[in-house]
Short mmCIF file of C-alpha atoms in Angstrom, two decimals:
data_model
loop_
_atom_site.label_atom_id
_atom_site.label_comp_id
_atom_site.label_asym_id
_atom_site.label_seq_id
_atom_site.Cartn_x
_atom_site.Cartn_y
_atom_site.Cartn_z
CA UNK A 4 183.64 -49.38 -23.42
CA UNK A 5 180.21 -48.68 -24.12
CA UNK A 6 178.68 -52.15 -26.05
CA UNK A 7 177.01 -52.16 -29.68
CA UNK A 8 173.50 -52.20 -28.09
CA UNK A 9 174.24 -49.84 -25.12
CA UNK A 10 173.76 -52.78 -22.58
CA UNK A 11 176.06 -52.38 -19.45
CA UNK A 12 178.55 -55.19 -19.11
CA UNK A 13 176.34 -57.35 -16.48
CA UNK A 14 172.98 -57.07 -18.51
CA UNK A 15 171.13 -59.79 -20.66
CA UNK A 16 169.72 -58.84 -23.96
CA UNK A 17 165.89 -58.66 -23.13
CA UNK A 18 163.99 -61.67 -23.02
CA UNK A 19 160.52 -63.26 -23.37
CA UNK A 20 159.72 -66.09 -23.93
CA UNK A 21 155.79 -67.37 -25.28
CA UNK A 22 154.40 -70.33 -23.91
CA UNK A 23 151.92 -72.09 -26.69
CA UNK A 24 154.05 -70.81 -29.94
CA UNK A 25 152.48 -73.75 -32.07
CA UNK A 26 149.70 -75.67 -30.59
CA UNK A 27 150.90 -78.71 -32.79
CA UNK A 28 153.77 -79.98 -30.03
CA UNK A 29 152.92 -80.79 -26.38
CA UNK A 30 154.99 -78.35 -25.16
CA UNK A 31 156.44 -75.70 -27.65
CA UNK A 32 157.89 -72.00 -26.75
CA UNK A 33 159.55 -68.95 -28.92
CA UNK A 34 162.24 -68.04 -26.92
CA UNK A 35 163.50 -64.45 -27.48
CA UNK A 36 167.03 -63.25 -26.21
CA UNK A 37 167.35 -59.75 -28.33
CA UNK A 38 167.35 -60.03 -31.76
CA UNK A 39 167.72 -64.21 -31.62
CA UNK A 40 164.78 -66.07 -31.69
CA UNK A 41 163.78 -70.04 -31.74
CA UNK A 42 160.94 -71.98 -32.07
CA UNK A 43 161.46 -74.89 -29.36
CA UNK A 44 159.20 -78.60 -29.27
CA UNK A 45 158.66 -81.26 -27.55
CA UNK A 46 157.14 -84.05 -28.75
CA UNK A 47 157.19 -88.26 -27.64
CA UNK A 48 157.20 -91.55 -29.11
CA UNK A 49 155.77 -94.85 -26.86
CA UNK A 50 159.41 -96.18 -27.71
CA UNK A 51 163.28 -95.78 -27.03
CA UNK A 52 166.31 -96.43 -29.11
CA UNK A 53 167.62 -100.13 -28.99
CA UNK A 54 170.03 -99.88 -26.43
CA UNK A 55 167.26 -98.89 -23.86
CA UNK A 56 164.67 -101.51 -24.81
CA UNK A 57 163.80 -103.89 -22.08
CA UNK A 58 165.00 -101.72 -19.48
CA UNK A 59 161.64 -99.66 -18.34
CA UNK A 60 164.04 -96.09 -18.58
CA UNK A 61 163.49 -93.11 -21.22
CA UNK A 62 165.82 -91.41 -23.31
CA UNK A 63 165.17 -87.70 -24.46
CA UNK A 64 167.60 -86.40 -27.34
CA UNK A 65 167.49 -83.20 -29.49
CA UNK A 66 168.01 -81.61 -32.94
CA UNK A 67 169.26 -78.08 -33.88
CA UNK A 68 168.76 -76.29 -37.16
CA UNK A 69 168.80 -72.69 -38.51
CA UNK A 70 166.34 -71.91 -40.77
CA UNK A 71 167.60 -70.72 -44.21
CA UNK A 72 166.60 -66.93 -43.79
CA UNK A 73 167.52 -66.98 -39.94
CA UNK A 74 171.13 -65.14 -41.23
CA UNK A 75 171.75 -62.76 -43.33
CA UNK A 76 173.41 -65.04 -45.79
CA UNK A 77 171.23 -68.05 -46.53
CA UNK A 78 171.97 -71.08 -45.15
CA UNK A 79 171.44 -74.04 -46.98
CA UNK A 80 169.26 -77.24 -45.46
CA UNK A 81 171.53 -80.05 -44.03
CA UNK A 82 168.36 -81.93 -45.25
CA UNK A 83 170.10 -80.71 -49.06
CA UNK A 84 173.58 -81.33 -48.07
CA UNK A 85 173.01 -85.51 -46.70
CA UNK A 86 174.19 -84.82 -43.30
CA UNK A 87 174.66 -82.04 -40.45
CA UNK A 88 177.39 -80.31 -40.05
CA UNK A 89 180.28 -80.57 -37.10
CA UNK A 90 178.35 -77.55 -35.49
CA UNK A 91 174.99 -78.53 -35.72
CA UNK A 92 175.80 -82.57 -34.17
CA UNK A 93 178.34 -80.46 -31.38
CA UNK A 94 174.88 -78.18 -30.20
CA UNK A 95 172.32 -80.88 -30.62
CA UNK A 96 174.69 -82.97 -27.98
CA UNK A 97 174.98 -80.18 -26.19
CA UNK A 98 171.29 -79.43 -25.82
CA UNK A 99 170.72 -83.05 -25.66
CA UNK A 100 173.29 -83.20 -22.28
CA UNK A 101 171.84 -80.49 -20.73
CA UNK A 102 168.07 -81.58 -20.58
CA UNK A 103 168.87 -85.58 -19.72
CA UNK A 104 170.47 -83.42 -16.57
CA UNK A 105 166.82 -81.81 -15.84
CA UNK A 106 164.81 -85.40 -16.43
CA UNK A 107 164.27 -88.53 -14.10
CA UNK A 108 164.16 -90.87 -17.27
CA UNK A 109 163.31 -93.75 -15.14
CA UNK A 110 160.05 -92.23 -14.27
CA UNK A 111 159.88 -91.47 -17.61
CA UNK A 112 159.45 -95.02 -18.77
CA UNK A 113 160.32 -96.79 -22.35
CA UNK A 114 159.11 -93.58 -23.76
CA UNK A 115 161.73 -90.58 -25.72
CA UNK A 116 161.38 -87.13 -25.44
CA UNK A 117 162.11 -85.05 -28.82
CA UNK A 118 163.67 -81.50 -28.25
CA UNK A 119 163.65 -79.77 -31.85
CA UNK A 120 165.18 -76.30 -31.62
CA UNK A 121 164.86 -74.40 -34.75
CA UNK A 122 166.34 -70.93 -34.92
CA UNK A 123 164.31 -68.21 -36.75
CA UNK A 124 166.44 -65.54 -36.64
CA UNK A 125 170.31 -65.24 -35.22
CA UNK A 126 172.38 -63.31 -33.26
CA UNK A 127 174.46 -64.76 -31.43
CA UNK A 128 173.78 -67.10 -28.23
CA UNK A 129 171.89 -69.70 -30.42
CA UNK A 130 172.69 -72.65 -28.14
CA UNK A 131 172.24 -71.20 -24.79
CA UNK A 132 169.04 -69.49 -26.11
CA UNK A 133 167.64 -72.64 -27.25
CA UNK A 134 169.00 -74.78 -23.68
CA UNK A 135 166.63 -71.96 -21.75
CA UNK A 136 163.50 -72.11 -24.11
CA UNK A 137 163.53 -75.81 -24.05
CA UNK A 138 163.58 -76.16 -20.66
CA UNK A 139 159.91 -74.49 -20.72
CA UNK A 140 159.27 -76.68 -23.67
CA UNK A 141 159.81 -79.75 -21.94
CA UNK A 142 158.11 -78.64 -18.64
CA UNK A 143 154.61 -77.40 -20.54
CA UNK A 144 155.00 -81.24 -22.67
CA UNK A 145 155.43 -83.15 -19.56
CA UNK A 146 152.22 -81.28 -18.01
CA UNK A 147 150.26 -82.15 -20.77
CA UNK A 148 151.22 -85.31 -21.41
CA UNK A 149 150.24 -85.85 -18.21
CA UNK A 150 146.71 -84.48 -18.64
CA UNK A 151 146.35 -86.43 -21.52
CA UNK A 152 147.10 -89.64 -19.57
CA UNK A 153 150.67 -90.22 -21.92
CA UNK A 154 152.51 -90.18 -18.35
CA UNK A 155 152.06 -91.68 -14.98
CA UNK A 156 154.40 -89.14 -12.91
CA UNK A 157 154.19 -85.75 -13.18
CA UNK A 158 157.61 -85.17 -11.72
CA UNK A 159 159.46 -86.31 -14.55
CA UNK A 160 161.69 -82.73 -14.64
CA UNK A 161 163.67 -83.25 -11.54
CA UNK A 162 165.90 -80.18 -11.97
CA UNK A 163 165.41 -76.38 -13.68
CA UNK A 164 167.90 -75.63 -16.15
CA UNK A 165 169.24 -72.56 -18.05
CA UNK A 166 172.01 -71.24 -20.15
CA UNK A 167 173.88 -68.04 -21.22
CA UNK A 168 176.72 -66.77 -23.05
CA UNK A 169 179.36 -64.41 -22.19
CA UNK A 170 182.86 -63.50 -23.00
CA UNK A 171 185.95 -60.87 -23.20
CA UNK A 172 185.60 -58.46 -25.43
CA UNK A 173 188.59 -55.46 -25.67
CA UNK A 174 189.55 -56.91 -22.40
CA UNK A 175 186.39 -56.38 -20.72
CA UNK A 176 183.76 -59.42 -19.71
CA UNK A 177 180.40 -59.13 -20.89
CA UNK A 178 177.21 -61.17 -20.63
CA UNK A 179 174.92 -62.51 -23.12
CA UNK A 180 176.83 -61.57 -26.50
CA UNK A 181 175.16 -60.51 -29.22
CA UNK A 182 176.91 -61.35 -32.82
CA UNK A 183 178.81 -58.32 -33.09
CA UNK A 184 180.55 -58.86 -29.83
CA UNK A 185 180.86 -62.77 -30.73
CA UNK A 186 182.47 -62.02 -33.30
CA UNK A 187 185.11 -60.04 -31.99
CA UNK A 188 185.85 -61.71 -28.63
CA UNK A 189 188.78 -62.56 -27.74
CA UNK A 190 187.20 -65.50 -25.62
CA UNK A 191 183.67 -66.64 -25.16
CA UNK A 192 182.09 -69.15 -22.58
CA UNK A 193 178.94 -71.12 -22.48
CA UNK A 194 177.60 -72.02 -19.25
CA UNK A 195 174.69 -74.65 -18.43
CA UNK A 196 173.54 -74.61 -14.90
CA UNK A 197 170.56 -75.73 -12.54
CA UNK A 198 168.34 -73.37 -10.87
CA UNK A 199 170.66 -73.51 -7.80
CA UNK A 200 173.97 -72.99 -9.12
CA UNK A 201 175.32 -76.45 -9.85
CA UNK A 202 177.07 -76.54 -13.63
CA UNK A 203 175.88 -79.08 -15.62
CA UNK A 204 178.60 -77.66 -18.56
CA UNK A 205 180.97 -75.23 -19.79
CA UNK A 206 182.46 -74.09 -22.72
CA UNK A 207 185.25 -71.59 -22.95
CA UNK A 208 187.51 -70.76 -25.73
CA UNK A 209 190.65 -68.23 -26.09
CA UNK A 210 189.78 -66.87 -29.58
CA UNK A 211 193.13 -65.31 -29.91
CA UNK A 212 195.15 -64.93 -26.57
CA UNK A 213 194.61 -67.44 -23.36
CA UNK A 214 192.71 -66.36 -20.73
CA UNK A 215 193.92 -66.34 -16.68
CA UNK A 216 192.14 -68.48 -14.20
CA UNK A 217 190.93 -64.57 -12.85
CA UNK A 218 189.21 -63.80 -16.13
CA UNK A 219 187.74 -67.22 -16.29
CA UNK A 220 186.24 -66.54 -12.90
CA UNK A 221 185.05 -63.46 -13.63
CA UNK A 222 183.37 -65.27 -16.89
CA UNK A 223 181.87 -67.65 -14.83
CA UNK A 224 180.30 -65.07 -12.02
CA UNK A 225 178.63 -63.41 -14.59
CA UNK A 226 176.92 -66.79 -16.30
CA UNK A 227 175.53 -67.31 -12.77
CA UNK A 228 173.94 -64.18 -12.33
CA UNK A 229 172.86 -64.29 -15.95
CA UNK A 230 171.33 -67.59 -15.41
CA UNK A 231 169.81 -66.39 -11.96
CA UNK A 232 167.68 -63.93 -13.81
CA UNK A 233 166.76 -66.23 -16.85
CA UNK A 234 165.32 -69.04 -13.81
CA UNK A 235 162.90 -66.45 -13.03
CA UNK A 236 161.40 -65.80 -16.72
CA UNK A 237 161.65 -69.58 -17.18
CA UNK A 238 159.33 -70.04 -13.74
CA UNK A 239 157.49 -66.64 -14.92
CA UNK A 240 156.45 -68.34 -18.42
CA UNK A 241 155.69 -71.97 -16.83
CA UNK A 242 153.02 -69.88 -14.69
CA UNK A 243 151.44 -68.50 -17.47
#
C-alpha cells in the first residue's frame, strides 16, 4: 500500500535538525521530522525542587506546548485555560523520563535542567520528535555550561537517547507516522531507546482491534532501526 507521502514502509520522514536555533538558551535545536517541527531549550537554575535540597544531586524536568498556529485549527494557550491538559502533563513526563535516563544527576549537582519543547508546526510524532531534538539540546547546554564555568564535569550526559513513532496501518507496519497515517492506525507505538538498543520506554495502543505479540515485534524492529538512523543525525548535529 503505497503511503500518503510515498515513503516505503521502513523509511523516516526526512530529518534535520539545527544546532543554535535561538542563541538565547544554552543549548537550543529546531528539530525537523517532515512537516513537524519544534523549537527545543535548555536552560538551568543554581537550585532543585525541595525534595532534592541538601542532597548534592540534580533534577532535570520538561514542558511541552503547541503553539496556537502549529495545527490547522488553533489551539488555545493552556496559559488561557489555568492548567495543561491530560496530554500535555502525559508528554512532558514522558520527555521528562526519557532525558533523566541520558543524565548522571549526581554529577550534575543541586542544579535543574529545563527541557522546553515547543512545537511550531504538527504532524504527527510530536513527542518522539521533541525526545530526539532535546537530546542535542541538552548535549550543546551541558557543553556550554561547561565553558562558561556553570559545571564542573563535562560528562554529565551518560547515555544518547532517541525516539520514533510507528504503527499498523491497513494491516501493514510503518515507521515514523505522519498525521494522516496517525490518524488512521489501527495501532501506534512510541519507542524511547539509548544509542545501543536498550528501551528506556514504550507506548503501544490497539486503536481499534488488539495487536499479536508478532505485530508488536515487528513494531518494535522497526523503532530500532528508526532510532539507529536518528543516533547518527543526533551525533551528526552535536559535531557541527
Amino acid at each position: 500500500m503505497p503511503r500518503h507521502d510515498g515513503r516505503a514502509a521502513t523509511q523516516l520522514r526526512p530529518v534535520k535538525i539545527t544546532p543554535g536555533y535561538v542563541n538565547t538558551a544554552p543549548g537550543a535545536v529546531l528539530m525537523e521530522m517532515g512537516e513537524t517541527r519544534v523549537l527545543c531549550t535548555v536552560s538551568i537554575e543554581e537550585r532543585v525542587p525541595a525534595f532534592l535540597a541538601g542532597k548534592g544531586k540534580g533534577w532535570l524536568t520538561a514542558e511541552y506546548g503547541m503553539l496556537p498556529g502549529s495545527s490547522p485549527q488553533r489551539i488555545s494557550r493552556e496559559s488561557s485555560t489555568g492548567r495543561p491538559s491530560g496530554r500535555t502533563r502525559e508528554i512532558q513526563r514522558l520527555i521528562g523520563r526519557s532525558l533523566r535516563a541520558a543524565v548522571d544527576l549526581q554529577r550534575l549537582g543541586e542544579r535543574t535542567l529545563y527541557i522546553d519543547c515547543d512545537v511550531l508546526q504538527a504532524d504527527g510524532g510530536t513527542r518522539t520528535a521533541s525526545i530526539t531534538g532535546a537530546w542535542v539540546a541538552l548535549v550543546l547546554a551541558v557543553r556550554n555550561l561547561g565553558a562558561a564555568g556553570r559545571l564542573q564535569h563535562d560528562d554529565i550526559v551518560s547515555a544518547q537517547v532517541a525516539a520514533v513513532s510507528a504503527g499498523l496501518v491497513g494491516g501493514e507496519a510503518l515507521l515514523d507516522l505522519c498525521y494522516v497515517e496517525d490518524s488512521q492506525a489501527d495501532t501506534d507505538m512510541n519507542a524511547v531507546m539509548t544509542a545501543d538498543g536498550g528501551i528506556i520506554e514504550l507506548q503501544a495502543t490497539a486503536e481499534r482491534a488488539p495487536f499479536s505479540r508478532e505485530q508488536s515485534q515487528a513494531l518494535l524492529d522497526l523503532t530500532a532501526a528508526g532510532i539507529d538512523e536518528l543516533v547518527t543525525a543526533q551525533r551528526q548535529a552535536v559535531a557541527a
